[in-house]
Short mmCIF file of C-alpha atoms and ligand atoms in Angstrom, two decimals:
data_model
loop_
_atom_site.label_atom_id
_atom_site.label_comp_id
_atom_site.label_asym_id
_atom_site.label_seq_id
_atom_site.Cartn_x
_atom_site.Cartn_y
_atom_site.Cartn_z
CA MET A 98 -0.08 -0.11 0.21
CA THR A 99 1.34 3.51 -0.95
CA THR A 100 0.57 6.87 -1.58
CA ASP A 101 3.57 8.04 -2.41
CA THR A 102 3.18 10.94 -5.42
CA ARG A 103 4.93 14.14 -5.63
CA ILE A 104 3.69 16.65 -3.68
CA SER A 105 4.63 20.53 -4.28
CA ASN A 106 5.96 22.73 -1.75
CA PRO A 107 6.15 19.60 0.69
CA ARG A 108 6.29 20.74 4.55
CA ILE A 109 9.24 18.99 5.93
CA LEU A 110 10.72 18.47 8.99
CA ILE A 111 14.52 17.58 9.74
CA THR A 112 15.80 16.34 12.96
CA GLY A 113 19.61 17.07 13.21
CA GLY A 114 19.06 19.64 10.63
CA ALA A 115 21.55 22.20 11.93
CA GLY A 116 24.43 19.35 11.28
CA PHE A 117 26.81 18.94 8.76
CA ILE A 118 24.23 16.91 6.36
CA GLY A 119 21.39 18.28 7.87
CA SER A 120 22.25 21.96 7.52
CA ARG A 121 23.12 21.63 3.82
CA LEU A 122 19.93 19.54 3.17
CA ALA A 123 17.58 21.99 4.55
CA ALA A 124 19.47 24.75 2.44
CA ALA A 125 19.10 22.59 -0.51
CA LEU A 126 15.20 21.75 0.14
CA SER A 127 14.16 25.15 0.96
CA THR A 128 13.65 26.68 -2.47
CA ALA A 129 10.99 24.22 -3.31
CA ALA A 130 9.49 23.32 0.33
CA THR A 131 8.48 24.76 3.59
CA VAL A 132 11.75 23.28 6.19
CA THR A 133 11.90 23.07 9.53
CA VAL A 134 15.00 22.23 11.60
CA PHE A 135 14.84 20.21 14.90
CA ASP A 136 18.13 20.31 16.58
CA ASN A 137 19.56 20.78 20.23
CA PHE A 138 22.85 22.47 18.77
CA HIS A 139 25.14 19.72 20.51
CA PRO A 140 28.13 21.60 21.73
CA GLN A 141 30.49 18.78 20.34
CA VAL A 142 29.16 19.31 17.15
CA HIS A 143 28.45 23.24 16.95
CA ASP A 144 31.04 24.81 19.57
CA GLY A 145 33.65 26.79 17.02
CA ASN A 146 31.58 25.93 14.04
CA PRO A 147 28.84 28.93 13.48
CA GLU A 148 28.44 27.92 9.54
CA ASN A 149 26.00 25.58 10.04
CA ARG A 150 23.66 27.90 12.19
CA ASP A 151 24.28 30.89 9.72
CA ARG A 152 23.30 29.07 7.16
CA LEU A 153 20.28 27.82 8.49
CA ALA A 154 19.90 32.07 9.17
CA ARG A 155 20.56 32.58 5.39
CA HIS A 156 18.04 30.24 4.26
CA ALA A 157 15.35 31.68 6.39
CA ILE A 158 14.80 27.99 7.60
CA THR A 159 12.56 27.95 10.94
CA VAL A 160 14.62 26.20 13.79
CA ILE A 161 13.13 24.59 16.40
CA GLU A 162 15.82 24.43 19.32
CA GLY A 163 15.00 20.99 21.16
CA ASP A 164 16.25 17.42 22.38
CA ILE A 165 15.08 14.39 20.52
CA ARG A 166 15.46 12.86 24.03
CA ASP A 167 12.57 15.13 25.13
CA ALA A 168 9.56 13.05 24.06
CA ALA A 169 7.60 16.24 24.64
CA ALA A 170 9.54 18.70 22.44
CA VAL A 171 9.58 16.01 19.78
CA ALA A 172 5.93 16.11 19.88
CA ASP A 173 5.18 19.66 20.02
CA ALA A 174 7.83 20.10 16.77
CA VAL A 175 5.68 17.69 14.63
CA ALA A 176 2.38 18.90 15.70
CA ARG A 177 3.82 22.15 15.11
CA THR A 178 5.39 21.50 11.56
CA ARG A 179 2.84 18.90 10.45
CA PRO A 180 4.98 17.67 8.17
CA GLN A 181 4.59 15.51 4.71
CA ILE A 182 8.09 14.36 5.02
CA ILE A 183 10.75 13.89 7.80
CA TYR A 184 14.01 13.22 7.36
CA HIS A 185 15.82 11.48 10.63
CA LEU A 186 19.39 12.52 11.11
CA ALA A 187 19.67 13.66 14.56
CA ALA A 188 21.98 11.56 15.97
CA GLU A 189 25.28 10.82 18.27
CA THR A 190 27.83 10.01 15.55
CA GLY A 191 31.18 9.03 17.33
CA THR A 192 32.12 5.15 16.74
CA GLY A 193 34.81 5.30 19.10
CA GLN A 194 33.03 7.69 21.66
CA SER A 195 30.10 5.37 21.69
CA PHE A 196 32.07 2.67 23.73
CA ASP A 197 32.25 5.06 26.30
CA LEU A 198 28.98 7.00 26.17
CA VAL A 199 26.41 3.49 25.97
CA THR A 200 23.74 5.15 27.63
CA ARG A 201 23.98 8.72 25.76
CA TYR A 202 24.20 6.77 22.83
CA ASN A 203 21.06 4.78 22.99
CA ASP A 204 19.30 7.43 24.60
CA VAL A 205 19.78 9.64 21.66
CA ASN A 206 19.58 7.01 18.62
CA VAL A 207 17.13 4.59 20.01
CA MET A 208 14.84 6.17 22.35
CA GLY A 209 14.79 9.50 20.48
CA THR A 210 13.97 7.35 17.63
CA ALA A 211 10.86 5.89 19.40
CA TYR A 212 10.01 9.30 20.54
CA LEU A 213 9.97 10.50 17.33
CA ILE A 214 7.68 7.50 16.37
CA ASP A 215 5.21 8.17 19.00
CA ALA A 216 5.01 11.77 17.67
CA ILE A 217 4.18 11.00 13.80
CA ARG A 218 1.80 8.81 15.17
CA ALA A 219 0.06 11.31 17.32
CA HIS A 220 0.75 14.19 15.22
CA ALA A 221 1.37 13.97 11.94
CA PRO A 222 -1.63 12.93 9.78
CA ASP A 223 -0.22 14.32 6.56
CA LEU A 224 3.38 12.30 6.97
CA THR A 225 3.90 10.58 3.75
CA ARG A 226 7.82 9.55 4.03
CA VAL A 227 10.53 9.35 6.73
CA VAL A 228 13.98 9.17 5.52
CA LEU A 229 16.64 8.21 7.69
CA ALA A 230 20.26 8.64 7.58
CA GLY A 231 21.69 5.27 7.97
CA SER A 232 25.10 3.93 8.35
CA ARG A 233 27.28 1.79 6.42
CA SER A 234 28.80 0.56 9.73
CA VAL A 235 25.96 -1.78 10.40
CA TYR A 236 27.60 -3.75 7.85
CA GLY A 237 30.49 -4.52 10.25
CA GLU A 238 33.31 -6.07 8.40
CA GLY A 239 31.02 -6.24 5.34
CA ALA A 240 30.95 -8.15 2.14
CA CYS A 241 34.03 -10.31 1.47
CA VAL A 242 35.03 -13.50 -0.46
CA ASP A 243 37.23 -16.38 0.20
CA ALA A 244 40.18 -17.39 -1.60
CA GLU A 245 37.84 -18.55 -4.34
CA GLY A 246 35.98 -15.56 -4.83
CA ARG A 247 32.80 -17.17 -3.31
CA PRO A 248 30.59 -14.83 -0.80
CA THR A 249 31.59 -15.61 2.33
CA PRO A 250 30.73 -13.62 5.83
CA ALA A 251 33.57 -12.06 7.68
CA VAL A 252 33.40 -12.20 11.58
CA GLU A 253 34.53 -9.40 14.06
CA ARG A 254 38.11 -9.40 14.08
CA LEU A 255 39.73 -10.40 17.12
CA ASP A 256 41.74 -8.52 19.44
CA ALA A 257 44.54 -11.27 19.51
CA ASP A 258 44.87 -11.25 15.66
CA LEU A 259 44.94 -7.01 15.51
CA ALA A 260 47.46 -7.28 18.45
CA ARG A 261 50.08 -9.27 16.34
CA GLY A 262 49.47 -6.92 13.27
CA ASP A 263 47.32 -9.47 11.42
CA PHE A 264 44.37 -6.84 9.99
CA ALA A 265 42.46 -9.05 7.34
CA PRO A 266 38.93 -9.68 7.96
CA LYS A 267 38.41 -13.61 8.56
CA ASP A 268 35.59 -16.26 7.96
CA ARG A 269 34.69 -18.19 11.48
CA ALA A 270 37.41 -20.49 11.03
CA GLY A 271 39.83 -17.73 10.85
CA ARG A 272 40.64 -17.96 6.99
CA ALA A 273 41.68 -14.75 5.91
CA LEU A 274 39.13 -13.06 3.50
CA THR A 275 38.93 -10.46 0.75
CA PRO A 276 36.46 -7.65 0.96
CA VAL A 277 34.36 -6.04 -1.32
CA PRO A 278 31.64 -3.49 -1.85
CA THR A 279 28.63 -3.91 0.18
CA ASP A 280 25.38 -3.43 -0.78
CA ALA A 281 21.92 -4.05 1.52
CA THR A 282 22.07 -7.84 0.68
CA CYS A 283 24.95 -8.00 2.61
CA VAL A 284 23.99 -9.54 6.20
CA VAL A 285 24.43 -6.79 8.98
CA ALA A 286 27.24 -7.46 11.86
CA PRO A 287 27.28 -4.18 13.92
CA ALA A 288 30.91 -3.94 15.33
CA SER A 289 30.21 -0.99 17.61
CA ILE A 290 27.89 0.44 19.72
CA TYR A 291 26.94 3.15 17.75
CA ALA A 292 26.26 0.93 14.76
CA SER A 293 24.05 -1.45 16.66
CA THR A 294 22.35 1.99 17.83
CA LYS A 295 21.85 3.32 13.92
CA LEU A 296 20.60 -0.56 13.24
CA MET A 297 17.85 -0.15 16.02
CA GLN A 298 16.77 3.23 13.97
CA GLU A 299 16.23 1.07 10.91
CA TYR A 300 14.21 -1.60 12.74
CA LEU A 301 12.26 0.70 14.99
CA LEU A 302 11.11 2.75 11.68
CA SER A 303 10.50 -0.03 9.45
CA GLN A 304 8.58 -2.33 12.09
CA ALA A 305 6.82 1.39 13.41
CA PHE A 306 5.07 1.91 9.56
CA TRP A 307 5.18 -1.43 8.16
CA GLY A 308 2.06 -1.64 5.83
CA SER A 309 1.14 2.02 6.69
CA ASP A 310 0.54 4.55 4.35
CA ILE A 311 4.01 5.97 5.54
CA ALA A 312 6.83 4.73 3.60
CA VAL A 313 10.23 4.57 5.16
CA GLY A 314 13.60 5.27 2.89
CA ILE A 315 16.92 4.32 4.69
CA LEU A 316 20.00 5.59 3.33
CA ARG A 317 22.87 3.69 4.18
CA LEU A 318 25.79 6.53 4.33
CA GLN A 319 29.55 5.46 4.11
CA ASN A 320 32.34 8.18 5.02
CA VAL A 321 30.79 11.61 4.59
CA TYR A 322 33.25 14.54 4.07
CA GLY A 323 33.84 18.02 2.89
CA PRO A 324 33.93 21.60 3.37
CA GLY A 325 32.14 22.53 6.49
CA GLN A 326 32.71 19.37 8.63
CA SER A 327 33.83 20.24 11.73
CA LEU A 328 37.25 20.76 12.41
CA ASN A 329 37.15 21.12 16.13
CA ASN A 330 35.09 17.18 16.90
CA PRO A 331 37.60 14.94 17.72
CA TYR A 332 35.07 12.31 17.42
CA THR A 333 33.89 12.70 13.54
CA GLY A 334 35.60 13.07 9.92
CA VAL A 335 38.84 11.49 9.78
CA LEU A 336 39.64 14.00 7.18
CA SER A 337 38.63 16.87 8.79
CA ILE A 338 40.56 16.04 11.81
CA PHE A 339 43.76 15.26 9.67
CA THR A 340 43.38 18.33 8.11
CA ARG A 341 43.64 20.45 11.43
CA GLN A 342 46.11 18.50 12.49
CA ILE A 343 48.25 18.77 9.31
CA VAL A 344 47.54 22.83 9.54
CA GLU A 345 49.09 22.82 12.97
CA GLY A 346 52.29 21.02 12.33
CA LYS A 347 51.33 17.73 14.06
CA THR A 348 52.50 14.55 12.74
CA LEU A 349 49.88 12.10 11.68
CA ASN A 350 49.00 8.96 13.51
CA ILE A 351 47.96 6.51 10.99
CA TYR A 352 46.12 3.13 12.71
CA GLU A 353 47.20 -0.59 12.27
CA ASP A 354 49.44 -0.44 8.69
CA GLY A 355 47.66 2.23 6.60
CA GLU A 356 45.46 0.10 4.77
CA ILE A 357 42.68 0.68 6.39
CA THR A 358 40.09 1.08 3.59
CA ARG A 359 37.45 3.94 3.24
CA ASP A 360 34.58 5.34 0.73
CA PHE A 361 34.52 9.16 0.92
CA VAL A 362 31.86 10.72 -0.17
CA LEU A 363 31.37 14.29 -1.00
CA VAL A 364 28.50 16.42 1.32
CA ASP A 365 26.99 17.30 -1.57
CA ASP A 366 26.40 14.46 -3.15
CA VAL A 367 24.76 13.04 0.16
CA VAL A 368 22.11 16.03 -0.04
CA ALA A 369 21.78 15.35 -3.90
CA ALA A 370 20.45 11.81 -2.46
CA PHE A 371 18.89 12.84 0.17
CA ALA A 372 16.71 15.53 -1.78
CA ALA A 373 16.16 12.41 -4.47
CA MET A 374 14.30 10.14 -1.49
CA GLY A 375 12.18 12.90 -0.51
CA LEU A 376 11.28 14.28 -3.97
CA VAL A 377 11.16 11.22 -6.23
CA PRO A 378 7.49 10.44 -7.23
CA ARG A 379 7.93 7.30 -5.38
CA MET A 380 10.31 6.62 -2.73
CA PRO A 381 11.94 3.31 -2.85
CA ARG A 382 11.13 1.58 0.21
CA GLU A 383 14.48 -0.27 0.41
CA ILE A 384 17.59 0.70 1.72
CA ILE A 385 19.84 2.36 -0.38
CA ASP A 386 24.03 2.63 -0.10
CA ILE A 387 25.08 5.78 -0.88
CA GLY A 388 29.01 6.35 -1.43
CA SER A 389 31.70 7.16 -4.27
CA GLY A 390 31.91 3.18 -5.00
CA GLU A 391 35.71 4.28 -4.79
CA PRO A 392 38.09 2.66 -2.25
CA ALA A 393 40.75 4.82 -0.53
CA THR A 394 43.15 3.82 1.89
CA ILE A 395 43.72 6.17 5.01
CA LEU A 396 47.40 6.01 4.30
CA ASP A 397 46.51 7.22 0.32
CA VAL A 398 44.33 10.27 1.57
CA ALA A 399 46.60 11.11 4.30
CA ARG A 400 49.30 11.72 1.42
CA ARG A 401 47.09 13.38 -0.40
CA LEU A 402 46.11 15.81 2.08
CA LEU A 403 49.84 16.55 2.82
CA GLY A 404 50.29 16.85 -0.47
CA LEU A 405 47.63 19.81 -1.21
CA LEU A 406 48.47 21.74 2.32
CA GLY A 407 52.20 21.77 1.00
CA VAL A 408 53.57 19.59 3.74
CA PRO A 409 56.17 17.02 3.36
CA GLN A 410 54.11 13.95 2.47
CA ASP A 411 56.21 11.87 5.09
CA ARG A 412 54.89 13.60 7.90
CA TYR A 413 53.02 10.41 9.37
CA THR A 414 53.65 7.53 11.70
CA ILE A 415 52.07 4.29 10.61
CA THR A 416 51.34 3.10 14.41
CA GLY A 417 50.14 -0.26 13.77
CA ALA A 418 47.72 0.50 16.80
CA TYR A 419 43.90 -0.19 16.49
CA ARG A 420 40.71 0.54 17.64
CA PRO A 421 37.66 -1.20 18.77
CA GLY A 422 34.82 -0.80 16.07
CA ASP A 423 37.32 0.12 13.43
CA ILE A 424 36.33 -2.06 10.44
CA ARG A 425 39.27 -3.06 7.80
CA TYR A 426 37.22 -2.02 4.86
CA ALA A 427 34.24 0.01 3.95
CA VAL A 428 32.90 0.22 0.43
CA ALA A 429 29.73 1.08 -1.09
CA ASP A 430 28.36 -0.83 -4.01
CA ILE A 431 26.55 1.73 -5.75
CA THR A 432 24.43 0.21 -8.18
CA ARG A 433 20.91 0.87 -6.58
CA ALA A 434 21.29 4.39 -6.11
CA ARG A 435 21.87 4.94 -9.31
CA ASP A 436 18.83 2.67 -10.40
CA ALA A 437 16.25 3.66 -8.21
CA LEU A 438 17.25 7.40 -7.72
CA GLY A 439 19.34 7.93 -11.02
CA TRP A 440 21.90 9.58 -8.38
CA GLN A 441 25.62 9.24 -8.65
CA PRO A 442 28.39 11.14 -7.23
CA SER A 443 29.39 14.15 -9.10
CA LYS A 444 33.15 14.99 -8.25
CA SER A 445 35.97 12.63 -7.53
CA LEU A 446 37.83 12.28 -4.07
CA GLY A 447 40.55 14.54 -5.82
CA GLN A 448 38.11 17.57 -5.96
CA GLY A 449 36.73 16.79 -2.90
CA LEU A 450 39.94 17.10 -1.24
CA GLU A 451 40.78 20.12 -2.90
CA ALA A 452 37.50 22.04 -1.44
CA LEU A 453 38.15 20.58 1.77
CA VAL A 454 41.91 21.68 2.08
CA ASP A 455 40.52 25.29 0.67
CA TRP A 456 37.62 25.80 2.97
CA SER A 457 39.74 24.54 6.04
CA SER A 458 42.86 26.59 5.10
CA GLU A 459 40.53 29.52 4.83
CA THR A 460 38.46 29.28 8.41
CA MET A 461 41.60 28.35 10.13
CA ALA A 462 43.23 31.31 8.75
CA VAL A 463 39.92 33.14 10.06
CA ALA A 464 39.95 31.37 13.40
CA GLY A 465 43.63 32.54 14.07
CA ALA A 466 43.32 36.03 13.21
CA GLY A 467 40.41 36.03 15.32
CA GLN A 468 42.87 34.78 18.25
CA GLU A 469 45.20 37.30 17.16
CA ALA A 470 43.30 40.39 17.40
N1 NAD B 793 28.93 12.07 8.37
C1 NAD B 793 28.72 10.80 8.30
O1 NAD B 793 30.08 10.40 7.87
C2 NAD B 793 28.07 9.82 8.32
C3 NAD B 793 28.13 8.29 7.67
C4 NAD B 793 26.98 7.27 8.31
C5 NAD B 793 25.55 8.17 8.73
N2 NAD B 793 25.76 9.43 8.88
C6 NAD B 793 24.37 9.87 9.84
O2 NAD B 793 24.13 11.04 9.12
C7 NAD B 793 23.47 11.87 10.30
C8 NAD B 793 24.17 13.15 10.24
O3 NAD B 793 25.19 13.14 10.33
P1 NAD B 793 26.25 14.58 10.18
O4 NAD B 793 27.64 14.08 9.89
O5 NAD B 793 25.65 15.38 9.71
O6 NAD B 793 26.53 14.79 11.99
P2 NAD B 793 26.45 16.03 12.61
O7 NAD B 793 26.88 15.51 14.28
O8 NAD B 793 26.90 17.21 12.07
O9 NAD B 793 24.65 16.51 12.69
C9 NAD B 793 24.10 15.81 13.56
C10 NAD B 793 23.01 16.66 14.27
O10 NAD B 793 22.05 16.38 15.01
C11 NAD B 793 22.11 16.94 16.61
N3 NAD B 793 21.99 16.36 17.40
C12 NAD B 793 22.81 15.36 18.08
N4 NAD B 793 22.24 14.79 19.38
C13 NAD B 793 20.90 15.67 19.37
C14 NAD B 793 19.63 15.48 20.28
N5 NAD B 793 19.40 14.93 21.46
N6 NAD B 793 18.92 16.30 20.05
C15 NAD B 793 18.45 16.80 18.88
N7 NAD B 793 19.64 16.81 18.02
C16 NAD B 793 20.56 16.30 17.91
C17 NAD B 793 23.89 17.73 16.40
O11 NAD B 793 23.00 19.17 17.00
C18 NAD B 793 23.65 18.01 15.03
O12 NAD B 793 23.22 19.39 14.62
C19 NAD B 793 23.64 10.97 11.35
O13 NAD B 793 22.35 10.52 11.71
C20 NAD B 793 24.78 10.28 11.20
O14 NAD B 793 24.68 8.95 12.12
C21 NAD B 793 26.53 10.35 8.78
#
């Protein structure tokens, strides 16, 4: 059953809409929709980073400042906006941090989603779609093949293997596997508290609206990066963290053997994918992977950033250290995104890194000048 049709000038509510992705999404949608943002301006994300708040103001977007853990505030925001489309982006987002802040991650990501569901049921009679910012982290080690090229599930990597520098994903019998790009046919196997909460968000929304007129769409995002990602938040955004460290003259510490592989997708492309989910005449009721589809090792991107910032390309240390929840290889198979949304990445990693470096050099120069004044 579906009532999905294209709505003209829809009322849209974006939770977490003041964030890195959300504020750009709000701005992009505001030309053809009435957009309201619900966000608590989490200090870890927003302190020292006024750009996103300014963007919302420039586009005259209504902002409701509130916490997703506050059921009454969420209900009130939904009742006031009577949304036709909701994008659910509000979340705690640090993989490593999630191991230390288990309750907070569950309260915000899991209970916050539950409060949103209650609010929708009580106050959103016109709602047709909910789009969740899902995460590739739900795949854990992701899709792999064995020595004969047969698809084989990987298990969580063992502390003992990692401690002796054996970083390869393995099957149940301990045989090394080769990772390959992942799509939603891959089994889920979250390897961190963050990933577990992101998977719960998917389950809660899909189950709550199963069989209803409200379509739930999930975009599982790879590593989103680009100009505007907080340079101050130590818990997310490896490219922003590296950029800041390089500009500050630090030596980059690179985990494992430098061959951890990620799929870096530019924030503008992610915004385009979200916009497509909201505005296509029939939203795909399925899980769609969003990434560049291009593997890049952490060592490779570190060297590229050092080069772009004019710093000797050997200013890094491969530490051999490893972290709980870090997975070895994450790259999206973006076939579904191309087929179902007509979406594809618009820029190469090289172009995106240049844009990030230009923006961060400017931002840090301005911040430095402000401190000197
Ligand atoms: N950036 C990535 O690489 C990436 C990858 C996969 C998934 N995602 C998902 O995309 C979404 C947006 O991520 P982002 O990169 O824009 O992060 P972000 O931290 O910039 O944005 C999250 C927003 O949520 C808000 N928020 C946090 N806790 C809240 C609370 N208790 N109540 C209300 N608002 C709260 C923050 O203030 C922030 O504005 C998240 O759901 C994240 O899990 C991001």
